[in-house]
């Protein structure tokens, strides 16, 4: 299959260039002006006049088909990756989970089973580690060297579910010093949060807003400081996931200013929503129950500054949707029983374009860096993914910067019965999306095949 995308403007993390793109098979083979004159016979020409050509989005933080909080996240690998494609994301890196008392290999096999035959776009896996034993540490080597799983998530939160102690975190960090993996940290002080939650419930506070009130920013900052200190002593990089509080960002910035290899992502919900959402009437605040929680209005200003200054390296979604009906409802009488998480996979690109590029918070280059190039580089996918260049996978978003879309659960493709941004209008949406040279989204519909997505073996860090 030979496809010519003509008359568009290519945006990468480095440049903005008016140029045509020739795709042969799955890869980009030629970039230049007036390629119709030299390309020979093509099967399809896409006219991209007035459109930007962006490298496909890469979302490195998703939870598809994930058992959590007494429920399972509402999007599986089919619905989640279809929604991703419709929103301009052509790669996801999802979190496989070590079963309680089981091995990393078992967790990985489970996740391959969940994805195979279902994924509509390419995907990779991180591995959540919940017990750090000598055997687990040996398995980490195997995952990095032989399985293409080169990053691991550990938690200082969710005692009894995912939380591990500092010694375990330290051992896992040291292991990545040997094998080139990367430790991703959920940084909140879970032990103290559990005390605050018990005290709030004992005082009769059961409403969703108490989720936010029992997870103070200071406890995110404390845990962020702690895990960075552990990484510093282990002499390895560390990556903080879903950073929400500007207090936590200060810890990352301070470390980076001292030359420590501390990295962090934030998510659209922390840029566009706030603690005020928990105050919505009735049980509506449950829509926004996620961890870390939404922060008070004004907090987002620090995050935007962090994104501009590279104290925050990228934007992922932490997509972990639970329906209001039957799922969030589990916590109607007790906020601590509301499954933690919210949908975001399909709306990341447009929200960040609209609130970032259009509001002059981000340049075109920085936008592409945050949603595609930096995720690819951080997690061992570059330059196959994350750019538009000769030899790269033809994962390309033909993006219409003028078109508006009003976000609504009814028209979005995520399999969840609400949207946190319901009724919000964004300007700037994907028009056509290609994944490895195949058009998978056009005319407002997913047009690819389920199961066409491929597992991506990611590279380890090079020293
Ligand atoms: O509330 C959240 N973030 N749910 C997903 C699990 C996690 O901690 O990332
Ligand atoms: Zn987390
Ligand atoms: Zn998460």
Coordinates of C-alpha atoms and ligand atoms in Angstrom, one line a residue:
X1 CA 0.0 0.0 0.0
X2 CA 1.4 3.4 -1.0
X3 CA -0.2 6.5 0.5
X4 CA 0.7 10.1 -0.2
X5 CA -0.3 12.8 2.4
X6 CA -0.1 16.0 0.4
X7 CA -0.1 19.8 1.2
X8 CA 0.1 19.4 5.0
X9 CA 2.5 21.0 7.5
X10 CA 4.6 18.5 9.5
X11 CA 5.1 19.3 13.1
X12 CA 7.7 17.4 15.1
X13 CA 9.4 18.2 18.4
X14 CA 12.1 19.9 16.4
X15 CA 10.5 21.7 13.4
X16 CA 7.4 22.9 11.7
X17 CA 7.8 22.2 7.9
X18 CA 5.3 22.4 5.0
X19 CA 5.9 19.1 3.2
X20 CA 4.3 16.0 1.7
X21 CA 4.8 12.5 3.2
X22 CA 5.0 9.3 1.2
X23 CA 4.2 6.1 3.1
X24 CA 5.1 2.7 1.7
X25 CA 3.8 -0.2 3.7
X26 CA 4.1 0.6 7.3
X27 CA 6.8 3.3 7.2
X28 CA 7.5 6.8 6.0
X29 CA 9.8 6.5 3.0
X30 CA 10.0 10.1 1.6
X31 CA 9.4 13.6 2.9
X32 CA 9.5 16.6 0.6
X33 CA 7.8 19.2 -1.5
X34 CA 5.5 18.2 -4.5
X35 CA 6.0 14.5 -4.0
X36 CA 3.2 13.7 -6.4
X37 CA 5.7 14.5 -9.2
X38 CA 8.2 11.9 -8.1
X39 CA 6.2 9.4 -6.0
X40 CA 5.0 7.4 -8.9
X41 CA 1.7 5.5 -8.6
X42 CA 0.0 5.7 -5.2
X43 CA -3.0 3.8 -3.9
X44 CA -4.4 6.8 -1.9
X45 CA -3.7 10.5 -1.7
X46 CA -4.9 12.4 1.5
X47 CA -5.2 16.1 1.0
X48 CA -4.0 17.8 4.2
X49 CA -4.2 21.4 3.1
X50 CA -4.6 23.6 6.1
X51 CA -3.9 20.6 8.4
X52 CA -1.0 19.8 10.6
X53 CA 0.7 16.4 10.4
X54 CA 1.5 15.3 13.9
X55 CA 3.3 12.1 15.0
X56 CA 0.7 9.8 16.5
X57 CA 0.2 10.4 20.2
X58 CA 1.8 8.1 22.7
X59 CA 0.0 7.6 26.0
X60 CA 2.4 5.9 28.5
X61 CA -0.1 5.6 31.4
X62 CA -3.2 3.6 30.8
X63 CA -5.1 0.9 32.8
X64 CA -7.2 -1.2 30.4
X65 CA -9.1 -4.2 31.7
X66 CA -7.6 -3.6 35.1
X67 CA -9.1 -5.1 38.3
X68 CA -9.0 -2.4 40.9
X69 CA -11.0 -1.1 43.9
X70 CA -13.5 -4.0 43.8
X71 CA -14.2 -3.5 40.1
X72 CA -12.6 -3.7 36.6
X73 CA -11.8 -0.6 34.5
X74 CA -14.5 -0.2 32.0
X75 CA -12.4 -0.1 28.8
X76 CA -10.7 -3.3 27.7
X77 CA -8.0 -3.4 25.0
X78 CA -10.5 -3.2 22.2
X79 CA -12.7 -0.2 23.3
X80 CA -9.7 1.6 24.9
X81 CA -7.5 1.4 21.9
X82 CA -10.3 2.3 19.5
X83 CA -11.0 5.4 21.6
X84 CA -7.3 6.2 21.7
X85 CA -7.1 6.1 17.9
X86 CA -10.2 8.3 17.5
X87 CA -8.4 10.8 19.7
X88 CA -5.1 10.8 17.8
X89 CA -3.2 8.4 20.0
X90 CA -1.5 5.5 18.1
X91 CA 0.5 3.9 20.9
X92 CA -0.3 3.1 24.5
X93 CA 1.8 1.7 27.3
X94 CA -0.4 -0.1 29.7
X95 CA 0.3 -1.4 33.2
X96 CA 0.5 -5.1 33.6
X97 CA 0.3 -6.3 37.3
X98 CA 2.2 -8.8 39.3
X99 CA -0.6 -11.0 40.8
X100 CA -0.6 -11.0 44.7
X101 CA 1.8 -13.8 45.6
X102 CA 2.6 -14.5 41.9
X103 CA 5.4 -13.8 39.5
X104 CA 6.0 -11.0 37.0
X105 CA 5.9 -13.6 34.3
X106 CA 2.3 -14.5 35.3
X107 CA 1.3 -10.9 35.3
X108 CA 2.9 -10.3 31.9
X109 CA 1.2 -13.4 30.4
X110 CA -2.2 -12.2 31.7
X111 CA -1.7 -8.8 30.0
X112 CA -0.6 -10.3 26.7
X113 CA -3.8 -12.4 26.8
X114 CA -5.9 -9.3 27.5
X115 CA -4.4 -7.4 24.6
X116 CA -3.9 -10.0 21.9
X117 CA -6.6 -10.1 19.2
X118 CA -8.2 -6.9 20.7
X119 CA -5.8 -4.0 20.4
X120 CA -6.6 -1.6 17.6
X121 CA -3.2 0.3 17.9
X122 CA 0.3 -0.7 19.0
X123 CA 0.9 -1.2 22.6
X124 CA 3.6 -1.9 25.2
X125 CA 3.6 -2.8 28.9
X126 CA 5.1 -1.5 32.1
X127 CA 5.0 -4.0 35.0
X128 CA 3.5 -3.1 38.4
X129 CA 5.7 -4.8 41.1
X130 CA 3.9 -5.5 44.4
X131 CA 6.4 -7.8 46.1
X132 CA 10.1 -7.3 45.8
X133 CA 11.9 -10.6 46.5
X134 CA 15.2 -12.0 45.2
X135 CA 13.1 -13.9 42.6
X136 CA 11.3 -10.7 41.5
X137 CA 14.6 -8.9 41.1
X138 CA 15.9 -11.6 38.9
X139 CA 12.6 -11.5 36.9
X140 CA 13.1 -7.8 36.4
X141 CA 16.3 -8.5 34.5
X142 CA 14.5 -11.0 32.3
X143 CA 11.7 -8.6 31.5
X144 CA 14.2 -5.9 30.5
X145 CA 16.5 -8.1 28.5
X146 CA 14.1 -10.6 26.9
X147 CA 10.5 -9.4 27.1
X148 CA 10.8 -5.7 26.0
X149 CA 9.2 -4.6 29.3
X150 CA 11.7 -2.0 30.5
X151 CA 9.8 0.0 33.1
X152 CA 8.3 -0.9 36.5
X153 CA 5.8 0.8 38.6
X154 CA 6.0 0.8 42.4
X155 CA 3.7 2.5 44.9
X156 CA 4.1 4.4 48.2
X157 CA 0.3 4.4 48.3
X158 CA -2.6 1.9 48.6
X159 CA -1.5 -0.1 51.7
X160 CA -2.4 -3.7 51.5
X161 CA -3.0 -3.5 47.7
X162 CA 0.1 -2.1 46.0
X163 CA 2.2 -0.3 48.6
X164 CA 5.8 -1.5 49.1
X165 CA 8.3 -0.3 51.7
X166 CA 11.2 2.0 51.1
X167 CA 13.7 -0.9 51.2
X168 CA 11.8 -2.7 48.4
X169 CA 11.8 0.5 46.4
X170 CA 15.5 1.0 46.9
X171 CA 16.3 -2.6 45.9
X172 CA 14.2 -2.2 42.7
X173 CA 15.9 1.1 41.9
X174 CA 19.3 -0.5 42.3
X175 CA 18.3 -3.3 40.0
X176 CA 17.5 -0.8 37.2
X177 CA 21.0 0.5 37.7
X178 CA 22.3 -2.9 36.5
X179 CA 19.7 -3.6 33.8
X180 CA 18.8 -0.2 32.3
X181 CA 15.2 -0.3 33.3
X182 CA 13.3 2.6 34.7
X183 CA 11.3 2.8 38.0
X184 CA 8.0 4.7 37.8
X185 CA 6.7 5.8 41.2
X186 CA 3.2 6.5 42.4
X187 CA 4.2 9.0 45.1
X188 CA 1.7 9.6 47.9
X189 CA 2.2 8.7 51.6
X190 CA -0.3 5.8 51.7
X191 CA 0.1 5.0 55.4
X192 CA -0.8 8.5 56.6
X193 CA -3.6 8.8 54.0
X194 CA -5.2 5.7 55.5
X195 CA -5.1 7.3 59.0
X196 CA -6.8 10.4 57.6
X197 CA -9.4 8.3 55.7
X198 CA -10.3 6.3 58.9
X199 CA -10.6 9.5 60.9
X200 CA -12.8 11.2 58.3
X201 CA -15.1 8.2 58.1
X202 CA -15.3 7.9 61.9
X203 CA -16.4 11.6 62.0
X204 CA -19.2 10.7 59.5
X205 CA -17.7 12.2 56.4
X206 CA -18.7 9.9 53.6
X207 CA -19.0 12.2 50.6
X208 CA -16.7 12.1 47.5
X209 CA -15.0 15.4 48.4
X210 CA -13.4 13.7 51.4
X211 CA -11.3 11.7 48.9
X212 CA -9.5 15.0 48.1
X213 CA -9.4 16.2 51.7
X214 CA -7.8 13.1 53.0
X215 CA -5.0 13.1 50.4
X216 CA -3.2 16.4 51.0
X217 CA -0.6 17.8 48.6
X218 CA 2.0 17.8 51.3
X219 CA 1.8 13.9 51.4
X220 CA 2.4 13.8 47.6
X221 CA 5.3 16.2 48.0
X222 CA 6.8 14.1 50.9
X223 CA 6.6 10.9 49.0
X224 CA 8.0 12.5 45.9
X225 CA 11.0 13.9 47.9
X226 CA 11.5 10.5 49.5
X227 CA 11.6 8.4 46.3
X228 CA 13.9 10.9 44.6
X229 CA 16.2 10.7 47.6
X230 CA 16.2 6.9 47.2
X231 CA 17.0 7.1 43.5
X232 CA 19.8 9.6 44.2
X233 CA 21.4 7.2 46.7
X234 CA 21.0 4.3 44.2
X235 CA 22.5 6.5 41.4
X236 CA 19.6 5.8 39.0
X237 CA 16.9 7.8 37.3
X238 CA 13.4 7.8 38.6
X239 CA 10.1 8.8 37.0
X240 CA 7.1 10.1 39.0
X241 CA 3.8 9.2 37.5
X242 CA 0.6 11.3 37.5
X243 CA 2.2 14.2 39.4
X244 CA -0.7 16.4 40.5
X245 CA 0.4 18.9 43.2
X246 CA 2.7 21.9 42.5
X247 CA 4.3 21.2 45.9
X248 CA 5.4 17.8 44.5
X249 CA 6.7 19.5 41.3
X250 CA 8.9 21.8 43.5
X251 CA 10.6 18.6 44.8
X252 CA 11.2 17.4 41.2
X253 CA 12.5 20.8 40.2
X254 CA 14.8 21.1 43.2
X255 CA 16.3 17.7 42.5
X256 CA 16.7 18.4 38.8
X257 CA 18.4 21.7 39.6
X258 CA 21.0 19.7 41.5
X259 CA 21.5 17.5 38.5
X260 CA 19.5 14.5 39.7
X261 CA 17.8 12.4 37.0
X262 CA 14.3 12.9 38.3
X263 CA 11.5 12.9 35.7
X264 CA 7.8 13.3 35.9
X265 CA 4.5 13.3 34.0
X266 CA 1.3 15.1 34.7
X267 CA -2.2 14.4 33.3
X268 CA -4.9 16.6 31.7
X269 CA -7.2 16.2 34.7
X270 CA -4.7 18.1 36.9
X271 CA -4.5 20.9 34.3
X272 CA -8.2 21.3 33.5
X273 CA -10.1 20.2 36.6
X274 CA -9.9 21.1 40.3
X275 CA -11.0 20.2 43.8
X276 CA -14.1 22.3 43.1
X277 CA -15.3 19.4 40.9
X278 CA -15.7 17.3 44.1
X279 CA -18.2 19.8 45.3
X280 CA -20.6 19.1 42.5
X281 CA -24.1 18.2 43.9
X282 CA -25.2 14.8 45.1
X283 CA -22.8 12.0 44.2
X284 CA -21.4 13.7 41.1
X285 CA -18.0 14.3 42.8
X286 CA -17.4 10.6 42.5
X287 CA -16.6 11.1 38.8
X288 CA -13.4 12.8 39.8
X289 CA -12.2 10.3 42.5
X290 CA -8.7 9.4 41.4
X291 CA -5.4 9.3 43.1
X292 CA -3.6 11.6 43.5
X293 CA -6.8 13.7 43.8
X294 CA -7.7 17.0 42.0
X295 CA -6.0 20.0 43.6
X296 CA -7.4 23.5 44.5
X297 CA -7.8 26.0 41.7
X298 CA -4.6 27.8 40.9
X299 CA -2.4 24.7 41.4
X300 CA -2.5 24.1 37.6
X301 CA -0.5 27.3 37.0
X302 CA 2.6 25.6 38.5
X303 CA 2.0 22.6 36.3
X304 CA 1.8 24.6 33.1
X305 CA 5.0 26.3 34.0
X306 CA 6.6 22.9 34.7
X307 CA 5.5 21.7 31.3
X308 CA 7.0 24.8 29.6
X309 CA 10.3 24.6 31.5
X310 CA 10.8 20.8 31.2
X311 CA 10.5 20.1 34.9
X312 CA 7.6 18.0 33.7
X313 CA 8.6 15.9 30.7
X314 CA 5.4 14.7 29.3
X315 CA 1.6 14.4 29.6
X316 CA -0.1 11.0 30.0
X317 CA -3.6 10.2 31.0
X318 CA -3.7 7.6 33.8
X319 CA -6.8 6.4 31.9
X320 CA -8.7 4.2 34.4
X321 CA -12.4 4.6 33.7
X322 CA -15.2 3.3 36.0
X323 CA -18.8 3.9 35.2
X324 CA -21.0 5.8 37.6
X325 CA -23.5 3.0 37.5
X326 CA -22.5 -0.1 39.3
X327 CA -18.9 0.9 39.7
X328 CA -18.4 4.4 41.3
X329 CA -21.7 3.7 43.0
X330 CA -19.9 1.1 45.2
X331 CA -18.8 4.1 47.3
X332 CA -22.1 5.9 47.6
X333 CA -22.0 5.7 51.4
X334 CA -18.2 5.6 51.8
X335 CA -15.9 7.7 49.6
X336 CA -13.0 5.2 50.3
X337 CA -14.9 2.5 48.4
X338 CA -15.3 4.6 45.2
X339 CA -13.0 2.9 42.6
X340 CA -10.1 5.3 41.9
X341 CA -9.7 6.5 38.3
X342 CA -11.2 8.4 35.4
X343 CA -11.3 8.3 31.6
X344 CA -9.0 10.4 29.5
X345 CA -7.4 8.4 26.7
X346 CA -9.5 9.9 23.9
X347 CA -9.4 13.5 24.9
X348 CA -5.7 14.1 25.8
X349 CA -4.6 15.4 22.5
X350 CA -7.4 17.9 21.9
X351 CA -7.5 19.1 25.5
X352 CA -3.8 19.8 25.5
X353 CA -3.9 21.4 22.1
X354 CA -6.9 23.6 23.0
X355 CA -5.7 24.6 26.5
X356 CA -2.0 24.5 25.7
X357 CA -1.3 25.6 22.1
X358 CA -4.3 27.7 21.5
X359 CA -4.1 29.4 24.9
X360 CA -0.4 30.1 24.2
X361 CA 0.9 28.0 27.1
X362 CA 2.8 25.7 24.7
X363 CA 4.5 26.0 21.3
X364 CA 3.7 23.6 18.5
X365 CA 7.0 21.9 19.1
X366 CA 6.5 21.6 22.9
X367 CA 3.1 20.1 22.3
X368 CA 4.5 17.3 20.1
X369 CA 7.3 16.8 22.6
X370 CA 4.9 16.3 25.5
X371 CA 2.4 14.0 23.8
X372 CA 4.6 12.0 21.5
X373 CA 8.4 12.5 21.2
X374 CA 9.2 12.6 24.9
X375 CA 7.1 9.6 25.8
X376 CA 8.8 7.7 23.0
X377 CA 12.3 8.7 24.2
X378 CA 11.6 8.1 27.9
X379 CA 10.2 4.6 27.3
X380 CA 12.4 3.2 24.6
X381 CA 10.3 3.6 21.4
X382 CA 12.1 6.4 19.6
X383 CA 12.5 7.0 16.6
X384 CA 10.2 4.1 15.5
X385 CA 7.5 6.1 17.3
X386 CA 7.4 9.8 18.3
X387 CA 8.4 11.5 15.1
X388 CA 7.7 11.8 11.4
X389 CA 10.9 10.9 9.7
X390 CA 12.1 8.6 6.9
X391 CA 12.1 5.1 8.4
X392 CA 9.8 5.8 11.2
X393 CA 6.5 4.0 11.6
X394 CA 3.8 5.9 9.7
X395 CA 1.8 6.8 12.8
X396 CA 0.4 10.1 11.7
X397 CA -2.4 12.4 12.8
X398 CA -3.9 14.7 10.2
X399 CA -5.0 17.4 12.6
X400 CA -7.5 20.1 11.9
X401 CA -6.6 23.1 14.1
X402 CA -9.9 24.9 13.3
X403 CA -12.5 22.3 13.9
X404 CA -14.4 22.3 17.2
X405 CA -15.7 19.4 19.1
X406 CA -18.0 19.4 22.2
X407 CA -16.8 16.6 24.5
X408 CA -19.6 14.3 25.6
X409 CA -19.7 10.7 26.8
X410 CA -22.4 10.1 24.2
X411 CA -20.2 10.8 21.2
X412 CA -16.8 9.7 22.5
X413 CA -15.7 6.1 22.1
X414 CA -14.6 5.3 25.6
X415 CA -16.9 2.7 27.2
X416 CA -17.8 4.7 30.2
X417 CA -21.1 6.4 31.1
X418 CA -19.8 9.9 31.8
X419 CA -17.1 12.2 30.8
X420 CA -15.2 14.5 33.2
X421 CA -15.2 17.3 30.6
X422 CA -18.9 16.9 29.5
X423 CA -20.0 19.9 27.5
X424 CA -16.6 21.5 27.1
X425 CA -15.8 22.6 23.6
X426 CA -12.3 22.1 22.3
X427 CA -10.9 23.6 19.1
X428 CA -8.3 21.4 17.3
X429 CA -9.2 17.7 16.5
X430 CA -7.8 14.7 14.6
X431 CA -9.3 14.5 11.1
X432 CA -7.6 11.3 9.9
X433 CA -5.4 9.0 11.9
X434 CA -2.9 6.5 10.4
X435 CA -1.3 3.6 12.4
X436 CA 1.6 2.0 10.6
X437 CA 0.4 3.4 7.3
X438 CA -3.2 2.2 7.7
X439 CA -6.0 4.7 8.0
X440 CA -7.7 3.7 11.3
X441 CA -9.8 6.8 11.9
X442 CA -11.6 9.1 9.4
X443 CA -15.0 10.7 9.1
X444 CA -15.5 10.6 12.8
X445 CA -15.3 6.8 13.0
X446 CA -12.8 4.1 13.8
X447 CA -12.2 2.3 10.5
X448 CA -9.4 -0.1 11.4
X449 CA -9.7 -3.7 12.5
X450 CA -9.6 -4.9 16.1
X451 CA -6.5 -7.0 16.9
X452 CA -4.3 -5.2 14.3
X453 CA -2.3 -3.6 17.1
X454 CA 1.1 -5.1 17.8
X455 CA 3.0 -5.6 21.0
X456 CA 6.0 -3.3 21.1
X457 CA 9.3 -4.5 22.7
X458 CA 10.8 -1.4 24.2
X459 CA 14.5 -0.7 24.5
X460 CA 16.3 -0.3 27.8
X461 CA 18.1 2.9 28.8
X462 CA 21.5 3.4 27.2
X463 CA 24.2 4.5 29.7
Ligands
LIG1 O1 -6.9 6.8 40.6 C1 -6.0 6.3 39.9 N1 -5.0 6.9 39.5 N2 -6.3 5.0 39.4 C2 -5.4 4.2 38.7 C3 -4.3 3.6 39.5 C4 -3.1 4.4 39.7 O2 -2.7 4.7 40.8 O3 -2.6 4.9 38.7
LIG2 ZN1 -0.8 5.4 40.4
LIG3 ZN1 -2.3 4.9 36.9

